[in-house]
Short mmCIF file of C-alpha atoms in Angstrom, two decimals:
data_model
loop_
_atom_site.label_atom_id
_atom_site.label_comp_id
_atom_site.label_asym_id
_atom_site.label_seq_id
_atom_site.Cartn_x
_atom_site.Cartn_y
_atom_site.Cartn_z
CA MET P 1 27.35 11.25 14.16
CA GLU P 2 25.44 10.84 11.69
CA ASN P 3 22.44 10.95 12.59
CA LYS P 4 19.96 7.27 12.30
CA ILE P 5 18.06 6.28 9.44
CA ILE P 6 14.66 4.60 11.06
CA GLY P 7 12.71 1.78 8.75
CA ILE P 8 8.82 2.40 9.07
CA ASP P 9 6.42 -0.10 8.40
CA LEU P 10 3.10 2.38 7.57
CA GLY P 11 0.83 -0.63 6.87
CA THR P 12 -2.73 -0.32 6.54
CA THR P 13 -4.00 -1.29 10.17
CA ASN P 14 -0.36 -0.81 12.00
CA SER P 15 2.74 0.38 11.49
CA CYS P 16 6.19 -0.37 13.20
CA VAL P 17 9.04 1.02 13.56
CA ALA P 18 12.85 -0.11 13.46
CA VAL P 19 16.48 1.30 13.83
CA LEU P 20 19.68 -0.68 13.02
CA GLU P 21 21.46 -0.90 16.10
CA GLY P 22 25.49 -3.23 15.82
CA SER P 23 24.04 -5.79 13.62
CA GLU P 24 20.81 -5.88 14.54
CA ALA P 25 16.83 -4.26 13.18
CA VAL P 26 15.71 -2.99 16.68
CA VAL P 27 11.97 -2.36 17.20
CA ILE P 28 11.15 -0.14 18.80
CA HIS P 29 8.88 -0.32 21.80
CA ASN P 30 5.67 2.80 21.46
CA HIS P 31 4.83 5.25 24.28
CA GLU P 32 2.55 3.29 25.36
CA GLY P 33 4.97 -0.20 25.26
CA GLY P 34 4.15 -2.02 22.34
CA ARG P 35 6.11 -2.79 19.47
CA THR P 36 3.57 -1.96 16.45
CA THR P 37 0.59 1.24 16.63
CA PRO P 38 -2.50 1.00 15.39
CA SER P 39 -2.98 3.60 11.63
CA MET P 40 -5.26 5.35 13.60
CA VAL P 41 -5.63 8.87 13.53
CA SER P 42 -8.60 10.62 15.72
CA TRP P 43 -9.38 14.31 15.98
CA ASN P 44 -10.68 15.64 19.27
CA ALA P 45 -13.99 17.19 20.16
CA GLU P 46 -11.70 20.06 20.43
CA GLY P 47 -9.78 19.84 17.19
CA GLU P 48 -6.46 17.82 18.47
CA VAL P 49 -5.05 15.13 17.02
CA VAL P 50 -5.20 11.81 18.70
CA VAL P 51 -2.53 8.92 17.11
CA GLY P 52 -2.47 5.38 17.77
CA ALA P 53 -3.51 3.22 20.22
CA PRO P 54 -5.15 5.93 22.28
CA SER P 55 -7.37 7.15 18.64
CA LYS P 56 -7.92 3.56 19.14
CA ARG P 57 -9.58 3.14 21.88
CA GLN P 58 -12.45 6.30 21.10
CA MET P 59 -13.38 4.79 17.70
CA VAL P 60 -16.17 4.43 19.03
CA THR P 61 -17.21 6.85 20.64
CA ASN P 62 -15.66 9.07 18.11
CA PRO P 63 -15.92 6.95 15.30
CA GLU P 64 -16.77 10.21 12.21
CA ARG P 65 -13.70 11.37 13.14
CA THR P 66 -11.09 8.52 14.24
CA VAL P 67 -9.84 7.32 9.94
CA TYR P 68 -7.94 3.92 9.83
CA GLY P 69 -7.04 2.21 6.88
CA VAL P 70 -6.19 5.15 5.21
CA LYS P 71 -3.35 3.36 3.14
CA ARG P 72 -6.16 2.01 1.02
CA LEU P 73 -6.88 5.42 0.01
CA ILE P 74 -3.70 6.81 -0.54
CA GLY P 75 -3.18 7.88 -4.27
CA LYS P 76 -6.55 6.70 -5.41
CA ARG P 77 -9.21 8.72 -7.64
CA PHE P 78 -12.33 8.78 -6.16
CA ASP P 79 -14.76 7.07 -8.77
CA SER P 80 -12.89 4.05 -8.69
CA GLN P 81 -14.15 1.05 -8.17
CA ALA P 82 -12.24 0.01 -5.22
CA ILE P 83 -13.56 3.97 -3.47
CA GLU P 84 -17.06 2.95 -4.10
CA GLU P 85 -17.03 -0.32 -2.97
CA LEU P 86 -15.32 0.75 0.31
CA ARG P 87 -17.23 3.74 1.20
CA PRO P 88 -20.43 2.85 2.52
CA THR P 89 -18.54 0.05 5.25
CA LEU P 90 -17.08 3.65 6.51
CA PRO P 91 -17.79 5.72 9.30
CA TYR P 92 -16.02 8.97 8.20
CA SER P 93 -16.86 10.86 5.51
CA VAL P 94 -14.87 9.48 2.35
CA VAL P 95 -14.90 12.40 -0.37
CA ARG P 96 -14.05 14.09 -3.92
CA SER P 97 -11.24 16.60 -3.87
CA LYS P 98 -11.09 19.23 -6.50
CA ASN P 99 -8.70 16.81 -8.35
CA GLY P 100 -10.55 14.01 -7.80
CA ASP P 101 -9.17 12.29 -5.34
CA ALA P 102 -10.67 10.65 -2.42
CA TRP P 103 -10.32 12.63 0.70
CA VAL P 104 -11.84 12.77 3.84
CA ARG P 105 -14.01 15.36 5.73
CA ILE P 106 -13.34 15.28 9.82
CA ASN P 107 -15.33 18.60 11.25
CA GLY P 108 -16.46 19.90 8.27
CA ASN P 109 -12.69 20.34 6.59
CA GLU P 110 -11.35 18.06 4.01
CA MET P 111 -7.90 16.35 3.67
CA SER P 112 -5.79 14.48 2.03
CA PRO P 113 -4.67 10.43 2.54
CA GLU P 114 -0.70 11.63 2.94
CA GLU P 115 -1.90 14.51 5.55
CA VAL P 116 -3.27 11.66 7.68
CA SER P 117 -0.79 9.41 7.22
CA SER P 118 1.91 11.91 7.77
CA HIS P 119 0.10 11.87 11.45
CA ILE P 120 1.12 8.16 11.35
CA LEU P 121 4.60 8.48 10.26
CA ARG P 122 5.34 11.69 12.83
CA LYS P 123 4.20 9.02 15.66
CA MET P 124 6.87 6.91 13.89
CA LYS P 125 9.55 9.71 14.31
CA GLU P 126 8.83 10.32 17.79
CA ILE P 127 8.91 7.23 18.74
CA ALA P 128 11.77 6.34 17.20
CA GLU P 129 13.68 10.47 19.08
CA ASP P 130 12.23 9.25 22.26
CA TYR P 131 13.93 6.06 21.92
CA LEU P 132 17.45 7.30 19.97
CA GLY P 133 17.59 10.14 22.06
CA GLU P 134 18.09 11.92 19.18
CA GLN P 135 16.41 13.92 16.04
CA VAL P 136 15.62 11.67 13.20
CA GLU P 137 15.73 13.09 9.90
CA GLU P 138 15.77 10.47 7.53
CA ALA P 139 13.75 7.11 6.97
CA ILE P 140 12.92 4.23 4.83
CA VAL P 141 8.88 3.97 4.32
CA THR P 142 8.12 0.14 3.13
CA VAL P 143 4.97 -0.21 0.52
CA PRO P 144 3.24 -2.62 -1.17
CA ALA P 145 5.13 -4.75 -3.66
CA TYR P 146 2.11 -3.85 -6.45
CA PHE P 147 1.45 -0.13 -5.34
CA ASP P 148 1.43 2.26 -8.70
CA GLU P 149 3.50 5.51 -8.94
CA VAL P 150 0.89 7.04 -7.58
CA GLN P 151 0.52 5.85 -4.85
CA ARG P 152 4.34 5.76 -4.19
CA LYS P 153 4.52 9.51 -4.28
CA ALA P 154 1.55 10.32 -2.24
CA THR P 155 3.99 8.33 0.30
CA LYS P 156 7.32 9.55 0.24
CA ASP P 157 4.35 12.89 -0.12
CA ALA P 158 3.44 11.76 3.40
CA GLY P 159 6.89 12.03 4.65
CA ALA P 160 7.30 14.54 3.57
CA ILE P 161 4.49 16.66 5.14
CA ALA P 162 5.46 14.60 8.94
CA GLY P 163 9.35 16.21 8.26
CA LEU P 164 10.80 12.92 7.03
CA ARG P 165 12.85 13.37 3.40
CA VAL P 166 12.45 9.22 2.96
CA ARG P 167 16.50 8.14 1.48
CA ALA P 168 13.65 4.82 0.04
CA ILE P 169 10.60 3.18 -1.13
CA LEU P 170 11.91 -0.45 -0.47
CA ASN P 171 8.72 -2.99 -1.02
CA GLU P 172 7.24 -4.52 1.96
CA PRO P 173 8.56 -8.64 0.73
CA THR P 174 11.86 -7.29 -0.22
CA ALA P 175 12.57 -5.46 3.67
CA ALA P 176 10.80 -8.94 4.43
CA ALA P 177 13.26 -10.85 3.25
CA LEU P 178 16.16 -8.14 3.12
CA ALA P 179 15.69 -9.65 7.23
CA TYR P 180 15.81 -12.33 6.93
CA GLY P 181 18.02 -13.49 4.44
CA ALA P 182 20.72 -10.96 7.06
CA HIS P 183 20.11 -14.02 9.35
CA HIS P 184 20.34 -17.11 7.09
CA GLY P 185 23.23 -16.71 5.21
CA GLN P 186 22.73 -19.98 2.45
CA ASP P 187 21.80 -19.07 -0.36
CA GLN P 188 18.64 -19.99 -1.03
CA ARG P 189 15.04 -19.18 -3.80
CA LEU P 190 12.61 -17.78 -1.95
CA ALA P 191 8.49 -16.54 -2.07
CA VAL P 192 7.50 -14.00 0.64
CA PHE P 193 3.76 -14.58 1.25
CA ASP P 194 2.53 -10.82 2.55
CA LEU P 195 -1.09 -9.96 2.62
CA GLY P 196 -1.35 -7.74 4.94
CA GLY P 197 -4.33 -5.38 7.54
CA GLY P 198 -5.21 -3.93 3.11
CA THR P 199 -3.23 -5.22 0.55
CA PHE P 200 -1.23 -8.19 -0.69
CA ASP P 201 1.71 -9.31 -2.11
CA VAL P 202 3.74 -12.04 -3.37
CA SER P 203 7.44 -11.48 -4.32
CA ILE P 204 10.11 -14.01 -5.73
CA LEU P 205 13.88 -13.60 -5.19
CA VAL P 206 17.07 -15.26 -5.38
CA ILE P 207 19.70 -15.31 -2.30
CA GLU P 208 22.82 -15.45 -4.01
CA SER P 209 26.52 -14.75 -2.37
CA GLY P 210 24.78 -11.32 -0.17
CA VAL P 211 22.58 -10.55 -3.35
CA PHE P 212 19.30 -9.98 -2.82
CA GLU P 213 18.36 -10.44 -6.72
CA VAL P 214 14.10 -10.31 -7.00
CA LEU P 215 12.69 -11.96 -9.79
CA SER P 216 9.10 -10.59 -9.84
CA SER P 217 6.00 -9.54 -7.86
CA HIS P 218 2.62 -9.73 -7.89
CA GLY P 219 -0.22 -8.96 -5.87
CA ASP P 220 -3.48 -7.81 -5.48
CA THR P 221 -3.65 -3.72 -3.25
CA GLU P 222 -7.39 -4.48 -2.89
CA LEU P 223 -7.44 -7.77 -1.09
CA GLY P 224 -6.20 -7.49 3.02
CA GLY P 225 -7.30 -8.37 6.33
CA ASP P 226 -9.92 -5.76 6.35
CA ASP P 227 -11.91 -7.60 3.90
CA PHE P 228 -11.70 -10.48 5.67
CA ASP P 229 -13.57 -8.00 8.61
CA ARG P 230 -15.80 -6.98 6.21
CA LYS P 231 -17.27 -10.39 5.44
CA ILE P 232 -17.66 -10.96 9.13
CA ILE P 233 -19.79 -7.13 9.46
CA GLU P 234 -21.85 -7.51 5.89
CA LEU P 235 -23.33 -10.89 8.00
CA LEU P 236 -24.30 -9.20 10.89
CA CYS P 237 -26.20 -6.22 9.50
CA GLU P 238 -27.89 -8.89 7.53
CA GLU P 239 -28.97 -11.01 10.16
CA PHE P 240 -29.16 -7.54 11.80
CA ALA P 241 -32.26 -6.10 10.20
CA LYS P 242 -33.29 -9.85 8.90
CA ASN P 243 -34.64 -10.14 12.92
CA ASN P 244 -35.28 -6.28 14.63
CA GLN P 245 -36.08 -4.52 10.84
CA LEU P 246 -32.64 -2.48 11.49
CA ASN P 247 -29.88 -0.63 9.85
CA LEU P 248 -26.81 -1.38 11.09
CA HIS P 249 -25.02 0.34 8.20
CA GLU P 250 -27.02 4.09 8.72
CA ASP P 251 -25.51 4.17 12.15
CA PRO P 252 -21.36 5.05 12.59
CA VAL P 253 -21.10 3.77 16.85
CA ALA P 254 -22.53 1.04 15.41
CA LEU P 255 -21.21 -0.05 12.55
CA GLN P 256 -17.06 1.01 14.64
CA ARG P 257 -18.54 -1.55 16.85
CA LEU P 258 -19.20 -4.63 14.86
CA LYS P 259 -15.32 -3.22 13.12
CA GLU P 260 -13.87 -3.69 17.12
CA ALA P 261 -16.02 -7.55 17.63
CA ALA P 262 -15.24 -8.61 14.41
CA GLU P 263 -11.42 -8.11 14.23
CA ARG P 264 -11.20 -9.50 17.36
CA ALA P 265 -13.05 -12.37 16.29
CA LYS P 266 -11.52 -13.17 13.16
CA ILE P 267 -7.90 -13.35 16.10
CA GLU P 268 -9.40 -16.25 18.42
CA LEU P 269 -10.02 -17.95 15.46
CA SER P 270 -7.16 -18.65 14.19
CA SER P 271 -6.35 -20.57 17.98
CA THR P 272 -10.10 -21.72 18.46
CA ILE P 273 -12.72 -23.54 16.60
CA SER P 274 -15.49 -21.23 17.82
CA THR P 275 -15.44 -17.99 20.00
CA ASP P 276 -18.74 -15.92 21.04
CA MET P 277 -19.97 -12.19 19.92
CA ASN P 278 -21.28 -10.33 22.00
CA LEU P 279 -22.12 -6.74 21.76
CA PRO P 280 -25.06 -5.68 24.01
CA PHE P 281 -27.13 -2.71 23.30
CA LEU P 282 -25.25 -2.66 20.24
CA ALA P 283 -29.24 -0.27 18.84
CA ALA P 284 -32.20 1.03 19.71
CA SER P 285 -35.63 0.50 18.13
CA PRO P 286 -38.68 1.71 19.14
CA ALA P 287 -39.78 -1.55 22.14
CA GLY P 288 -35.72 -0.48 24.17
CA PRO P 289 -32.94 -1.77 22.72
CA VAL P 290 -31.42 -4.38 20.46
CA HIS P 291 -28.14 -6.39 22.06
CA LEU P 292 -26.12 -8.62 19.39
CA GLN P 293 -25.04 -12.03 20.79
CA ARG P 294 -24.46 -14.66 18.35
CA GLU P 295 -20.99 -17.61 17.73
CA LEU P 296 -19.20 -17.68 15.24
CA ARG P 297 -17.72 -20.75 13.95
CA ARG P 298 -14.13 -20.71 12.37
CA ASP P 299 -15.65 -23.35 9.78
CA GLU P 300 -18.41 -20.29 8.73
CA LEU P 301 -16.07 -17.88 8.27
CA GLU P 302 -13.68 -19.54 5.87
CA SER P 303 -16.73 -21.24 4.15
CA MET P 304 -18.05 -16.38 4.03
CA CYS P 305 -13.85 -16.45 3.01
CA ALA P 306 -14.05 -19.19 0.32
CA PRO P 307 -13.25 -16.04 -2.14
CA LEU P 308 -10.73 -14.01 -0.84
CA LEU P 309 -8.56 -17.50 0.48
CA ASP P 310 -9.72 -18.17 -3.98
CA ALA P 311 -7.85 -15.22 -4.86
CA LEU P 312 -4.68 -16.24 -2.88
CA ALA P 313 -4.04 -18.20 -6.19
CA ALA P 314 -3.30 -16.54 -9.24
CA PRO P 315 -0.83 -14.03 -8.16
CA CYS P 316 1.39 -15.80 -6.80
CA GLU P 317 1.45 -18.19 -10.19
CA ARG P 318 2.28 -15.33 -12.03
CA ALA P 319 4.70 -14.77 -9.65
CA LEU P 320 6.11 -18.23 -10.36
CA ARG P 321 5.45 -17.47 -14.04
CA ASP P 322 7.01 -14.21 -14.22
CA ALA P 323 10.32 -15.75 -12.35
CA ARG P 324 9.96 -18.57 -15.05
CA MET P 325 9.85 -20.77 -11.52
CA SER P 326 7.87 -23.56 -10.47
CA ALA P 327 6.47 -24.12 -7.05
CA SER P 328 9.08 -26.79 -6.93
CA ASP P 329 12.21 -25.09 -7.62
CA ILE P 330 10.79 -22.60 -3.92
CA ASP P 331 12.83 -23.33 -1.22
CA GLN P 332 11.40 -20.93 1.02
CA VAL P 333 7.55 -19.88 1.84
CA LEU P 334 8.17 -16.29 3.81
CA LEU P 335 4.85 -15.39 5.93
CA VAL P 336 4.25 -11.89 6.41
CA GLY P 337 1.37 -9.86 7.50
CA GLY P 338 -1.34 -9.86 10.10
CA MET P 339 -3.82 -12.58 8.56
CA SER P 340 -1.13 -15.04 7.80
CA ARG P 341 -1.75 -17.05 10.74
CA MET P 342 -4.81 -17.44 9.73
CA PRO P 343 -4.73 -21.61 9.12
CA ALA P 344 -6.73 -21.20 6.23
CA VAL P 345 -4.63 -18.62 4.51
CA GLN P 346 -1.79 -20.99 5.56
CA SER P 347 -3.43 -24.36 4.45
CA ARG P 348 -3.47 -22.07 1.38
CA VAL P 349 0.02 -21.62 1.04
CA VAL P 350 0.76 -24.53 1.41
CA GLU P 351 -1.65 -26.27 -1.54
CA ILE P 352 -0.51 -23.43 -3.72
CA PHE P 353 3.39 -24.28 -2.52
CA GLY P 354 3.75 -27.71 -2.09
CA ARG P 355 5.07 -27.47 1.21
CA GLU P 356 4.86 -25.71 5.01
CA PRO P 357 5.63 -22.33 5.07
CA SER P 358 9.13 -20.70 7.77
CA LYS P 359 7.05 -19.34 10.75
CA GLY P 360 10.49 -18.15 11.92
CA VAL P 361 9.66 -14.80 12.08
CA ASN P 362 7.70 -12.40 13.23
CA PRO P 363 5.06 -11.40 10.82
CA ASP P 364 3.91 -8.05 12.15
CA GLU P 365 7.64 -7.03 12.64
CA ILE P 366 9.77 -7.91 10.05
CA VAL P 367 8.98 -5.65 8.06
CA ALA P 368 10.05 -2.80 9.59
CA GLN P 369 13.48 -4.51 10.61
CA GLY P 370 13.54 -4.88 7.00
CA ALA P 371 13.70 -0.90 6.06
CA ALA P 372 16.35 -0.47 9.25
CA THR P 373 18.27 -2.87 7.17
CA GLN P 374 18.12 -1.43 4.21
CA SER P 375 19.13 2.15 6.07
CA ALA P 376 22.72 -0.05 7.03
CA ILE P 377 22.92 -1.51 2.79
CA MET P 378 22.71 3.06 2.32
CA GLY P 379 24.73 4.33 4.64
CA GLY P 380 27.62 1.53 3.43
CA GLU P 381 27.27 -0.54 6.65
CA LEU P 382 26.42 -3.10 5.71
CA GLN P 383 28.56 -3.26 2.22
CA GLU P 384 28.46 -7.51 1.62
CA VAL P 385 24.75 -6.85 0.78
CA VAL P 386 23.36 -5.78 -2.17
CA LEU P 387 19.65 -5.81 -3.00
CA LEU P 388 17.89 -6.20 -6.63
CA ASP P 389 14.74 -5.21 -6.96
CA VAL P 390 12.29 -4.97 -9.68
CA THR P 391 8.84 -2.40 -11.22
CA PRO P 392 5.74 -3.89 -10.39
CA HIS P 393 3.78 -2.28 -13.42
CA SER P 394 4.12 -2.89 -16.74
CA LEU P 395 5.15 1.16 -18.28
CA GLY P 396 4.22 2.77 -21.56
CA ILE P 397 1.79 5.50 -23.82
CA ARG P 398 -1.59 5.38 -25.11
CA VAL P 399 -2.21 4.50 -28.73
CA THR P 400 -4.65 4.59 -31.39
CA GLY P 401 -7.74 2.08 -30.71
CA ASP P 402 -7.20 2.69 -26.37
CA ARG P 403 -3.65 0.23 -27.15
CA MET P 404 -1.00 1.29 -23.93
CA SER P 405 3.15 1.71 -26.54
CA ILE P 406 5.06 0.11 -23.50
CA LEU P 407 8.23 1.10 -22.96
CA LEU P 408 9.24 -0.78 -19.91
CA ASN P 409 7.98 -4.01 -18.63
CA ALA P 410 6.60 -5.90 -15.29
CA ASN P 411 9.59 -7.62 -13.07
CA THR P 412 11.89 -5.16 -14.65
CA THR P 413 15.09 -4.57 -12.17
CA VAL P 414 16.10 -1.37 -11.29
CA PRO P 415 16.94 1.08 -12.00
CA THR P 416 16.23 1.67 -15.39
CA ARG P 417 16.13 3.50 -18.04
CA ALA P 418 14.46 3.02 -21.94
CA GLN P 419 13.81 5.02 -24.41
CA LYS P 420 11.40 5.21 -27.80
CA THR P 421 11.09 7.12 -30.94
CA PHE P 422 7.84 8.87 -31.52
CA ALA P 423 7.09 10.27 -35.23
CA THR P 424 4.12 13.88 -35.27
CA THR P 425 0.61 12.83 -36.71
CA GLU P 426 -0.24 16.29 -37.93
CA ASP P 427 1.90 19.13 -40.73
CA ASN P 428 3.55 21.98 -39.22
CA GLN P 429 2.91 20.19 -35.37
CA THR P 430 4.89 22.06 -33.15
CA PHE P 431 3.90 19.95 -29.74
CA VAL P 432 3.21 16.58 -29.03
CA THR P 433 0.65 15.77 -25.95
CA LEU P 434 1.29 12.28 -25.11
CA GLU P 435 -0.61 10.15 -21.63
CA VAL P 436 1.48 7.18 -20.02
CA TYR P 437 -0.24 4.84 -18.17
CA GLN P 438 0.28 1.82 -15.93
CA GLY P 439 -0.60 -1.06 -15.42
CA ASP P 440 -0.51 -4.28 -16.81
CA HIS P 441 -4.11 -4.61 -19.13
CA GLU P 442 -4.09 -4.88 -22.62
CA LYS P 443 -6.60 -1.53 -22.57
CA VAL P 444 -4.72 1.52 -21.30
CA THR P 445 -8.03 2.93 -20.39
CA ASN P 446 -8.20 -0.58 -18.00
CA ASN P 447 -4.65 0.97 -16.51
CA CYS P 448 -3.26 3.57 -13.78
CA TYR P 449 -3.27 6.91 -15.73
CA LEU P 450 -0.11 8.89 -14.60
CA GLY P 451 -1.01 11.59 -16.13
CA ARG P 452 0.18 14.06 -19.05
CA PHE P 453 3.43 15.20 -20.92
CA THR P 454 4.00 17.72 -23.38
CA LEU P 455 6.32 17.98 -25.43
CA GLY P 456 7.51 21.39 -27.55
CA ASP P 457 8.99 23.41 -29.19
CA LEU P 458 9.57 21.40 -32.08
CA PRO P 459 10.50 22.43 -35.64
CA PRO P 460 8.17 22.30 -37.87
CA ARG P 461 7.24 20.12 -40.11
CA PRO P 462 5.50 17.49 -42.65
CA LYS P 463 3.73 15.20 -40.20
CA GLY P 464 5.88 12.15 -39.78
CA LYS P 465 8.98 13.95 -40.39
CA THR P 466 9.43 15.29 -36.63
CA ARG P 467 10.43 12.66 -34.40
CA VAL P 468 11.21 12.32 -30.72
CA GLU P 469 13.35 10.54 -28.31
CA VAL P 470 10.81 10.18 -25.33
CA ASP P 471 13.25 8.53 -22.24
CA PHE P 472 12.52 6.96 -19.39
CA THR P 473 13.56 6.41 -15.79
CA VAL P 474 12.56 3.97 -13.15
CA ASP P 475 14.59 5.04 -10.33
CA VAL P 476 15.30 2.24 -7.44
CA ASP P 477 11.71 3.91 -5.27
CA GLY P 478 9.40 2.70 -8.33
CA LEU P 479 9.25 6.35 -9.20
CA LEU P 480 9.08 7.40 -13.13
CA ALA P 481 11.57 10.58 -14.72
CA VAL P 482 10.57 11.46 -18.28
CA SER P 483 12.83 13.03 -20.93
CA ALA P 484 12.69 13.53 -24.45
CA THR P 485 14.84 14.70 -27.42
CA GLU P 486 13.85 15.83 -30.72
CA HIS P 487 15.68 13.38 -32.89
CA ASP P 488 17.10 15.08 -35.35
CA SER P 489 19.13 18.03 -34.13
CA GLY P 490 19.35 16.48 -30.60
CA LYS P 491 18.03 19.45 -29.67
CA ALA P 492 16.27 18.49 -25.63
CA ALA P 493 12.04 19.59 -26.71
CA SER P 494 10.38 20.96 -22.95
CA VAL P 495 8.58 18.62 -20.60
CA THR P 496 5.44 19.68 -19.43
CA ILE P 497 4.07 17.20 -16.38
CA GLU P 498 0.37 17.35 -15.74
CA PRO P 499 -0.36 14.90 -12.97
CA ALA P 500 -3.39 12.47 -12.78
CA GLY P 501 -3.70 13.61 -8.84
CA GLY P 502 -2.28 13.78 -5.54
CA LEU P 503 -0.47 16.72 -3.65
CA SER P 504 1.62 19.63 -5.09
CA ASP P 505 4.77 21.04 -3.93
CA ARG P 506 3.30 24.01 -2.87
CA GLU P 507 0.56 21.65 -0.99
CA ILE P 508 2.95 19.00 0.68
CA ARG P 509 5.05 22.45 1.37
CA GLU P 510 2.07 23.58 3.34
CA LEU P 511 1.53 20.96 4.93
CA SER P 512 4.73 20.04 6.66
CA HIS P 513 4.90 23.20 8.13
CA ARG P 514 1.53 23.50 10.01
#
């Protein structure tokens, strides 16, 4: 009997694992009885790794050695604006790695977000193995649709470190649509609105005769529930500093307690008009312990989060435009991600799409169920279903004037392939060095730098006479491969890839054997 392929939703706040049983995608309970597992990893005083609910229980007593929200670090450069804004709000240390990536420092040891994420994936693997009573070696792991090439590769590397062969990287909105569509046989045009703990995605799909075709995806990988929490935390810190002349940003324990309280208050305000925030002994002053007690109202939360709520419209409008549709063309809007439970978010969805969204699915579980459904498609168990996804960003090469020569446009159906010919610019040039970028901005430097490709072994000729055809191939996971051929002779030129960051194959092998 073949081993099962599990589906994993590797979330910013919580993760979930599912497996297909018969025709049903079943969410597997973790060891504590929960259907989702906190995406948290701690190192205790003895250096042992603690994952999930036990990690969350010690986040206040062990804040500097408890990592949460690592998905927001994966595939990111340390000097990026996103990391600069994030670092002051975290109780654990984010540091620059040797190659310039954002890593974390625990007990004086530096480790990559891939290694931290691998502990969460390994936990998901163990949960599935205990349930199935057999070893699990393969998984389908979901990522935000708007993740770039670097973030997708980093997620796949995290799986390898965890001892999993990642059979596919599946976009989260697409996974949700698969799980939903598998049980709703009718043809329809679907908008998937996915607002999770750290990222926001929207995808427009058409479901027709068992074919799931993604027409467009757009999103914001810096917008999620953590940002709503941070608005509450900042408000409380400002008020506390004003009233008590104490800076809570300098106290990791206080920051963790505020994070917990903010998340709890946000959740409660989805079903109530107001909630009491009560944090005794939050800090110590020369006069003694200082407490925090405050009522937070729903309208107050919505007011302070207005810029975040406003930011939801543009990606939806862009996705509709790229799909050549208007809001009135959409038959159903599917809500995914825990933040989609917030009443103000649901009101924005109604404003944007002009219709009430569907609430017939569990927004925390449907992505993992979709990943398990995809495993059945790949395994041939669901032969009547075909999935056609798209690449979220344009891919191209840097040319003069800080511009990008695009080989593949965003929202091209994958797998796909494109070629473009480049010529030498100097006499007797024996190699060409090209920089590859991914993104949708006109200025190439505002896009994501993927790496440098050196095309060698070219015949020495006058400038412009040697032409090299560069071939971009994007697989179903949205991952890029490059090849190059010297045009006249048909001789394949050597391609040396120097990636912008991430882990090397040797580092991945070493980490997977720890």
